Amino acid sequence: HSSMAFKILDINGWPHITLKASPAKLLQGHNVFGGSSLRQGIVEMLGSLAVVFPDVYQDLEVALTQVTNLDVTYSARYADIDDPNGQHLGRELITYLRTLSSGQLKARGVGYETTTYWGSADSQLGYVKAYLKEDEFLKQFKDVKQQFKRGDALASRMFSVMSDENLQRWSKNLLRLEASFKKDWLRRAGLPLNAWHLIKYQEEQQAQGKCFLREIWAKKCAPLFSACEGQTMKVLEDTEIH
């Protein structure tokens, strides 16, 4: 359904291909919600490459595929879907979150009306990001709609998916917390970088009723949750100010 970034690089005489995409968007045309299977996501990305560039693909050492960047996201609904004050509350929430720092998790102090970050933009370990999902979805939908009108076949499929009113409704009043893990963080955590070894690790954990993605996400976000604990966010309504 979606596009995938593709780049050929040569580092220290070791040529390789870097792929970057949202597996959820590739598989279903949106990432308002999605699965957590690394096998499904990685195979989808490699499969897309194999279909588009079969001659290149057959020359690759696919067994050496590495995961060097991993984004894990979970959502929380901060107000009822039909709450007419939801949009205002969401912006108040982002403004409040922007003031929080705890331990090594430092707020950047910059962001947008609907987004804020913790951690350096050039960190080799990753960062944490909070944003309002509906605003991101509607911005993407607007871009897809413009591409669709120009006759883009890929945008046509995404437009069909994103036009679903139930999907749009589900994105309302959702706060998305995204934890981004880079290669150094994954290595320090003792996780294998080899894609197939990481898939095996996830499936072994699942057999024990565990989800390592949820665990590393919770660990990365723990300082933020700690900073929020016991705090009260004051929301000022126009009528109160008046």
mmCIF file of C-alpha atoms in Angstrom:
data_model
loop_
_atom_site.group_PDB
_atom_site.id
_atom_site.type_symbol
_atom_site.label_atom_id
_atom_site.label_comp_id
_atom_site.label_asym_id
_atom_site.label_seq_id
_atom_site.Cartn_x
_atom_site.Cartn_y
_atom_site.Cartn_z
ATOM 1 C CA HIS A 1 0.000 0.000 0.000
ATOM 2 C CA SER A 2 2.757 2.449 0.928
ATOM 3 C CA SER A 3 6.200 3.448 -0.311
ATOM 4 C CA MET A 4 9.562 2.300 1.027
ATOM 5 C CA ALA A 5 12.831 4.254 1.111
ATOM 6 C CA PHE A 6 15.656 2.501 -0.736
ATOM 7 C CA LYS A 7 19.311 3.523 -0.742
ATOM 8 C CA ILE A 8 22.560 1.880 -1.875
ATOM 9 C CA LEU A 9 25.520 2.695 0.372
ATOM 10 C CA ASP A 10 29.176 1.725 0.511
ATOM 11 C CA ILE A 11 30.809 1.958 3.941
ATOM 12 C CA ASN A 12 34.468 0.997 4.241
ATOM 13 C CA GLY A 13 34.270 -1.054 1.051
ATOM 14 C CA TRP A 14 31.203 -2.960 2.265
ATOM 15 C CA PRO A 15 28.312 -2.174 -0.109
ATOM 16 C CA HIS A 16 24.817 -2.664 1.226
ATOM 17 C CA ILE A 17 21.231 -1.559 0.772
ATOM 18 C CA THR A 18 19.321 0.364 3.430
ATOM 19 C CA LEU A 19 15.544 0.012 3.555
ATOM 20 C CA LYS A 20 13.267 2.197 5.660
ATOM 21 C CA ALA A 21 9.497 1.971 5.909
ATOM 22 C CA SER A 22 6.507 1.596 8.189
ATOM 23 C CA PRO A 23 5.593 -2.107 7.912
ATOM 24 C CA ALA A 24 2.056 -1.254 9.060
ATOM 25 C CA LYS A 25 1.634 1.199 6.158
ATOM 26 C CA LEU A 26 3.077 -1.276 3.654
ATOM 27 C CA LEU A 27 0.691 -4.001 4.804
ATOM 28 C CA GLN A 28 -2.511 -2.038 5.391
ATOM 29 C CA GLY A 29 -2.140 1.536 4.091
ATOM 30 C CA HIS A 30 -2.121 3.242 7.503
ATOM 31 C CA ASN A 31 -0.467 3.011 10.921
ATOM 32 C CA VAL A 32 -3.284 4.170 13.183
ATOM 33 C CA PHE A 33 -2.930 0.691 14.635
ATOM 34 C CA GLY A 34 -1.005 -2.366 13.544
ATOM 35 C CA GLY A 35 0.687 -5.609 14.454
ATOM 36 C CA SER A 36 3.982 -6.310 16.190
ATOM 37 C CA SER A 37 5.403 -9.230 14.174
ATOM 38 C CA LEU A 38 8.987 -8.518 13.137
ATOM 39 C CA ARG A 39 8.875 -11.491 10.775
ATOM 40 C CA GLN A 40 5.869 -10.116 8.924
ATOM 41 C CA GLY A 41 7.325 -6.598 8.689
ATOM 42 C CA ILE A 42 10.848 -7.598 7.645
ATOM 43 C CA VAL A 43 9.685 -10.179 5.092
ATOM 44 C CA GLU A 44 7.274 -7.621 3.613
ATOM 45 C CA MET A 45 10.088 -5.102 3.182
ATOM 46 C CA LEU A 46 12.517 -7.627 1.680
ATOM 47 C CA GLY A 47 9.753 -9.057 -0.500
ATOM 48 C CA SER A 48 8.953 -5.611 -1.885
ATOM 49 C CA LEU A 49 12.627 -5.146 -2.752
ATOM 50 C CA ALA A 50 12.740 -8.569 -4.427
ATOM 51 C CA VAL A 51 9.721 -7.741 -6.600
ATOM 52 C CA VAL A 52 10.985 -4.325 -7.720
ATOM 53 C CA PHE A 53 14.699 -5.176 -8.131
ATOM 54 C CA PRO A 54 14.943 -8.969 -8.602
ATOM 55 C CA ASP A 55 18.410 -8.842 -10.190
ATOM 56 C CA VAL A 56 19.793 -6.766 -7.330
ATOM 57 C CA TYR A 57 18.060 -8.897 -4.722
ATOM 58 C CA GLN A 58 19.601 -12.161 -5.925
ATOM 59 C CA ASP A 59 23.079 -10.671 -5.397
ATOM 60 C CA LEU A 60 22.386 -9.815 -1.740
ATOM 61 C CA GLU A 61 23.479 -11.798 1.305
ATOM 62 C CA VAL A 62 19.963 -11.708 2.752
ATOM 63 C CA ALA A 63 21.020 -13.885 5.707
ATOM 64 C CA LEU A 64 23.180 -10.952 6.909
ATOM 65 C CA THR A 65 20.263 -8.498 7.059
ATOM 66 C CA GLN A 66 20.513 -6.259 10.118
ATOM 67 C CA VAL A 67 17.987 -4.180 12.038
ATOM 68 C CA THR A 68 19.714 -0.863 12.757
ATOM 69 C CA ASN A 69 16.684 1.254 13.639
ATOM 70 C CA LEU A 70 13.473 0.164 15.318
ATOM 71 C CA ASP A 71 10.493 2.385 16.167
ATOM 72 C CA VAL A 72 7.931 1.038 18.644
ATOM 73 C CA THR A 73 4.686 2.934 19.212
ATOM 74 C CA TYR A 74 1.729 2.620 21.542
ATOM 75 C CA SER A 75 -1.279 4.889 21.959
ATOM 76 C CA ALA A 76 -3.376 6.276 24.810
ATOM 77 C CA ARG A 77 -6.749 7.966 24.392
ATOM 78 C CA TYR A 78 -6.710 11.130 26.500
ATOM 79 C CA ALA A 79 -10.389 11.987 25.947
ATOM 80 C CA ASP A 80 -13.536 10.292 24.665
ATOM 81 C CA ILE A 81 -13.749 10.082 20.875
ATOM 82 C CA ASP A 82 -16.809 12.356 20.855
ATOM 83 C CA ASP A 83 -15.440 14.904 23.341
ATOM 84 C CA PRO A 84 -15.901 18.287 21.585
ATOM 85 C CA ASN A 85 -13.026 19.698 23.624
ATOM 86 C CA GLY A 86 -10.618 16.948 22.560
ATOM 87 C CA GLN A 87 -8.565 18.993 20.093
ATOM 88 C CA HIS A 88 -7.973 21.763 22.625
ATOM 89 C CA LEU A 89 -7.126 19.272 25.364
ATOM 90 C CA GLY A 90 -4.645 17.509 23.090
ATOM 91 C CA ARG A 91 -2.701 20.699 22.472
ATOM 92 C CA GLU A 92 -2.691 21.494 26.185
ATOM 93 C CA LEU A 93 -1.334 17.986 26.789
ATOM 94 C CA ILE A 94 1.531 18.405 24.301
ATOM 95 C CA THR A 95 2.396 21.797 25.852
ATOM 96 C CA TYR A 96 2.488 20.166 29.286
ATOM 97 C CA LEU A 97 4.579 17.189 28.174
ATOM 98 C CA ARG A 98 7.119 19.542 26.598
ATOM 99 C CA THR A 99 8.063 20.759 30.090
ATOM 100 C CA LEU A 100 8.914 17.276 31.447
ATOM 101 C CA SER A 101 12.406 15.868 31.858
ATOM 102 C CA SER A 102 13.635 13.016 34.033
ATOM 103 C CA GLY A 103 17.104 11.519 34.446
ATOM 104 C CA GLN A 104 18.761 10.971 31.080
ATOM 105 C CA LEU A 105 15.491 11.681 29.251
ATOM 106 C CA LYS A 106 15.771 15.378 28.450
ATOM 107 C CA ALA A 107 13.077 17.403 26.702
ATOM 108 C CA ARG A 108 14.422 19.100 23.584
ATOM 109 C CA GLY A 109 12.460 22.222 24.449
ATOM 110 C CA VAL A 110 11.371 22.476 20.821
ATOM 111 C CA GLY A 111 8.603 20.853 18.892
ATOM 112 C CA TYR A 112 5.395 21.622 17.126
ATOM 113 C CA GLU A 113 1.881 22.392 18.271
ATOM 114 C CA THR A 114 1.005 18.694 18.151
ATOM 115 C CA THR A 115 4.426 17.062 18.681
ATOM 116 C CA THR A 116 7.240 17.056 21.232
ATOM 117 C CA TYR A 117 10.532 15.152 21.623
ATOM 118 C CA TRP A 118 12.895 13.883 24.302
ATOM 119 C CA GLY A 119 16.510 13.109 23.482
ATOM 120 C CA SER A 120 18.971 14.637 21.032
ATOM 121 C CA ALA A 121 18.077 14.533 17.347
ATOM 122 C CA ASP A 122 21.525 13.106 16.529
ATOM 123 C CA SER A 123 21.669 10.643 19.439
ATOM 124 C CA GLN A 124 23.171 7.254 18.613
ATOM 125 C CA LEU A 125 20.754 5.638 21.066
ATOM 126 C CA GLY A 126 17.393 6.975 19.873
ATOM 127 C CA TYR A 127 14.702 9.251 21.251
ATOM 128 C CA VAL A 128 11.103 9.424 22.480
ATOM 129 C CA LYS A 129 8.410 11.329 20.642
ATOM 130 C CA ALA A 130 4.822 12.195 21.606
ATOM 131 C CA TYR A 131 2.280 13.452 19.100
ATOM 132 C CA LEU A 132 -1.433 13.743 18.412
ATOM 133 C CA LYS A 133 -2.321 10.949 16.020
ATOM 134 C CA GLU A 134 -5.379 12.553 14.420
ATOM 135 C CA ASP A 135 -3.405 15.619 13.310
ATOM 136 C CA GLU A 136 -0.667 13.441 11.790
ATOM 137 C CA PHE A 137 -3.246 11.217 10.078
ATOM 138 C CA LEU A 138 -5.165 14.145 8.566
ATOM 139 C CA LYS A 139 -1.948 15.745 7.283
ATOM 140 C CA GLN A 140 -0.925 12.474 5.623
ATOM 141 C CA PHE A 141 -4.441 12.046 4.228
ATOM 142 C CA LYS A 142 -4.293 15.528 2.685
ATOM 143 C CA ASP A 143 -0.970 14.737 0.990
ATOM 144 C CA VAL A 144 -2.244 11.357 -0.248
ATOM 145 C CA LYS A 145 -5.407 13.000 -1.605
ATOM 146 C CA GLN A 146 -3.363 15.480 -3.652
ATOM 147 C CA GLN A 147 -1.211 12.670 -5.081
ATOM 148 C CA PHE A 148 -4.345 10.632 -5.810
ATOM 149 C CA LYS A 149 -5.813 13.525 -7.818
ATOM 150 C CA ARG A 150 -2.609 13.568 -9.901
ATOM 151 C CA GLY A 151 -3.222 9.923 -10.816
ATOM 152 C CA ASP A 152 -0.641 8.254 -8.553
ATOM 153 C CA ALA A 153 -1.524 4.532 -8.361
ATOM 154 C CA LEU A 154 0.088 4.048 -4.953
ATOM 155 C CA ALA A 155 -1.755 7.054 -3.520
ATOM 156 C CA SER A 156 -4.990 5.638 -4.965
ATOM 157 C CA ARG A 157 -4.717 2.547 -2.755
ATOM 158 C CA MET A 158 -3.790 4.559 0.335
ATOM 159 C CA PHE A 159 -6.594 7.055 -0.325
ATOM 160 C CA SER A 160 -9.105 4.221 -0.475
ATOM 161 C CA VAL A 161 -7.931 2.945 2.929
ATOM 162 C CA MET A 162 -7.598 6.321 4.645
ATOM 163 C CA SER A 163 -11.043 7.474 3.482
ATOM 164 C CA ASP A 164 -12.646 5.005 5.895
ATOM 165 C CA GLU A 165 -14.666 7.078 8.400
ATOM 166 C CA ASN A 166 -14.237 4.445 11.114
ATOM 167 C CA LEU A 167 -10.457 4.668 10.760
ATOM 168 C CA GLN A 168 -10.545 8.461 10.905
ATOM 169 C CA ARG A 169 -12.775 8.306 13.960
ATOM 170 C CA TRP A 170 -10.423 5.866 15.721
ATOM 171 C CA SER A 171 -7.538 8.349 15.399
ATOM 172 C CA LYS A 172 -9.413 11.022 17.355
ATOM 173 C CA ASN A 173 -7.977 12.062 20.732
ATOM 174 C CA LEU A 174 -5.132 9.544 20.528
ATOM 175 C CA LEU A 175 -1.758 10.414 22.012
ATOM 176 C CA ARG A 176 0.943 8.391 20.287
ATOM 177 C CA LEU A 177 4.162 7.655 22.189
ATOM 178 C CA GLU A 178 6.954 6.544 19.871
ATOM 179 C CA ALA A 179 10.228 5.132 21.168
ATOM 180 C CA SER A 180 12.996 5.021 18.583
ATOM 181 C CA PHE A 181 15.858 2.576 19.136
ATOM 182 C CA LYS A 182 19.092 2.842 17.180
ATOM 183 C CA LYS A 183 21.806 0.246 16.684
ATOM 184 C CA ASP A 184 23.882 1.233 19.726
ATOM 185 C CA TRP A 185 20.876 0.986 22.063
ATOM 186 C CA LEU A 186 19.877 -2.422 20.715
ATOM 187 C CA ARG A 187 23.453 -3.693 21.040
ATOM 188 C CA ARG A 188 23.800 -2.413 24.622
ATOM 189 C CA ALA A 189 20.509 -4.107 25.516
ATOM 190 C CA GLY A 190 22.011 -7.412 24.396
ATOM 191 C CA LEU A 191 19.604 -7.786 21.477
ATOM 192 C CA PRO A 192 20.839 -9.401 18.246
ATOM 193 C CA LEU A 193 21.146 -7.024 15.292
ATOM 194 C CA ASN A 194 20.820 -9.822 12.740
ATOM 195 C CA ALA A 195 17.213 -9.640 11.543
ATOM 196 C CA TRP A 196 16.611 -13.394 11.574
ATOM 197 C CA HIS A 197 18.143 -13.822 15.033
ATOM 198 C CA LEU A 198 15.985 -10.956 16.319
ATOM 199 C CA ILE A 199 12.882 -12.563 14.789
ATOM 200 C CA LYS A 200 13.756 -15.851 16.474
ATOM 201 C CA TYR A 201 14.250 -14.047 19.807
ATOM 202 C CA GLN A 202 10.845 -12.342 19.510
ATOM 203 C CA GLU A 203 9.068 -15.596 18.697
ATOM 204 C CA GLU A 204 10.780 -17.399 21.580
ATOM 205 C CA GLN A 205 9.645 -14.616 23.905
ATOM 206 C CA GLN A 206 6.098 -14.816 22.530
ATOM 207 C CA ALA A 207 6.033 -18.548 23.295
ATOM 208 C CA GLN A 208 6.621 -17.549 26.931
ATOM 209 C CA GLY A 209 3.827 -14.972 26.841
ATOM 210 C CA LYS A 210 6.218 -12.025 26.625
ATOM 211 C CA CYS A 211 6.515 -9.132 24.168
ATOM 212 C CA PHE A 212 10.038 -7.729 24.062
ATOM 213 C CA LEU A 213 8.878 -4.746 21.956
ATOM 214 C CA ARG A 214 6.495 -3.675 24.725
ATOM 215 C CA GLU A 215 9.230 -4.237 27.314
ATOM 216 C CA ILE A 216 11.867 -2.073 25.604
ATOM 217 C CA TRP A 217 9.232 0.603 24.853
ATOM 218 C CA ALA A 218 8.231 0.705 28.533
ATOM 219 C CA LYS A 219 11.901 0.863 29.566
ATOM 220 C CA LYS A 220 12.615 3.765 27.205
ATOM 221 C CA CYS A 221 9.512 5.674 28.323
ATOM 222 C CA ALA A 222 9.868 4.863 32.060
ATOM 223 C CA PRO A 223 11.591 8.185 32.960
ATOM 224 C CA LEU A 224 8.776 10.073 31.238
ATOM 225 C CA PHE A 225 6.114 8.118 33.122
ATOM 226 C CA SER A 226 8.038 8.718 36.353
ATOM 227 C CA ALA A 227 8.085 12.480 35.715
ATOM 228 C CA CYS A 228 4.312 12.458 35.113
ATOM 229 C CA GLU A 229 3.502 10.393 38.195
ATOM 230 C CA GLY A 230 1.647 12.369 40.840
ATOM 231 C CA GLN A 231 1.486 15.488 38.680
ATOM 232 C CA THR A 232 -1.694 17.372 37.866
ATOM 233 C CA MET A 233 -2.066 19.046 34.502
ATOM 234 C CA LYS A 234 -4.121 22.224 34.700
ATOM 235 C CA VAL A 235 -6.324 22.832 31.688
ATOM 236 C CA LEU A 236 -7.690 26.334 31.206
ATOM 237 C CA GLU A 237 -10.936 26.683 29.289
ATOM 238 C CA ASP A 238 -11.916 29.920 27.540
ATOM 239 C CA THR A 239 -14.870 30.314 29.892
ATOM 240 C CA GLU A 240 -12.622 29.992 32.963
ATOM 241 C CA ILE A 241 -10.203 32.622 31.616
ATOM 242 C CA HIS A 242 -13.130 34.933 30.848
#
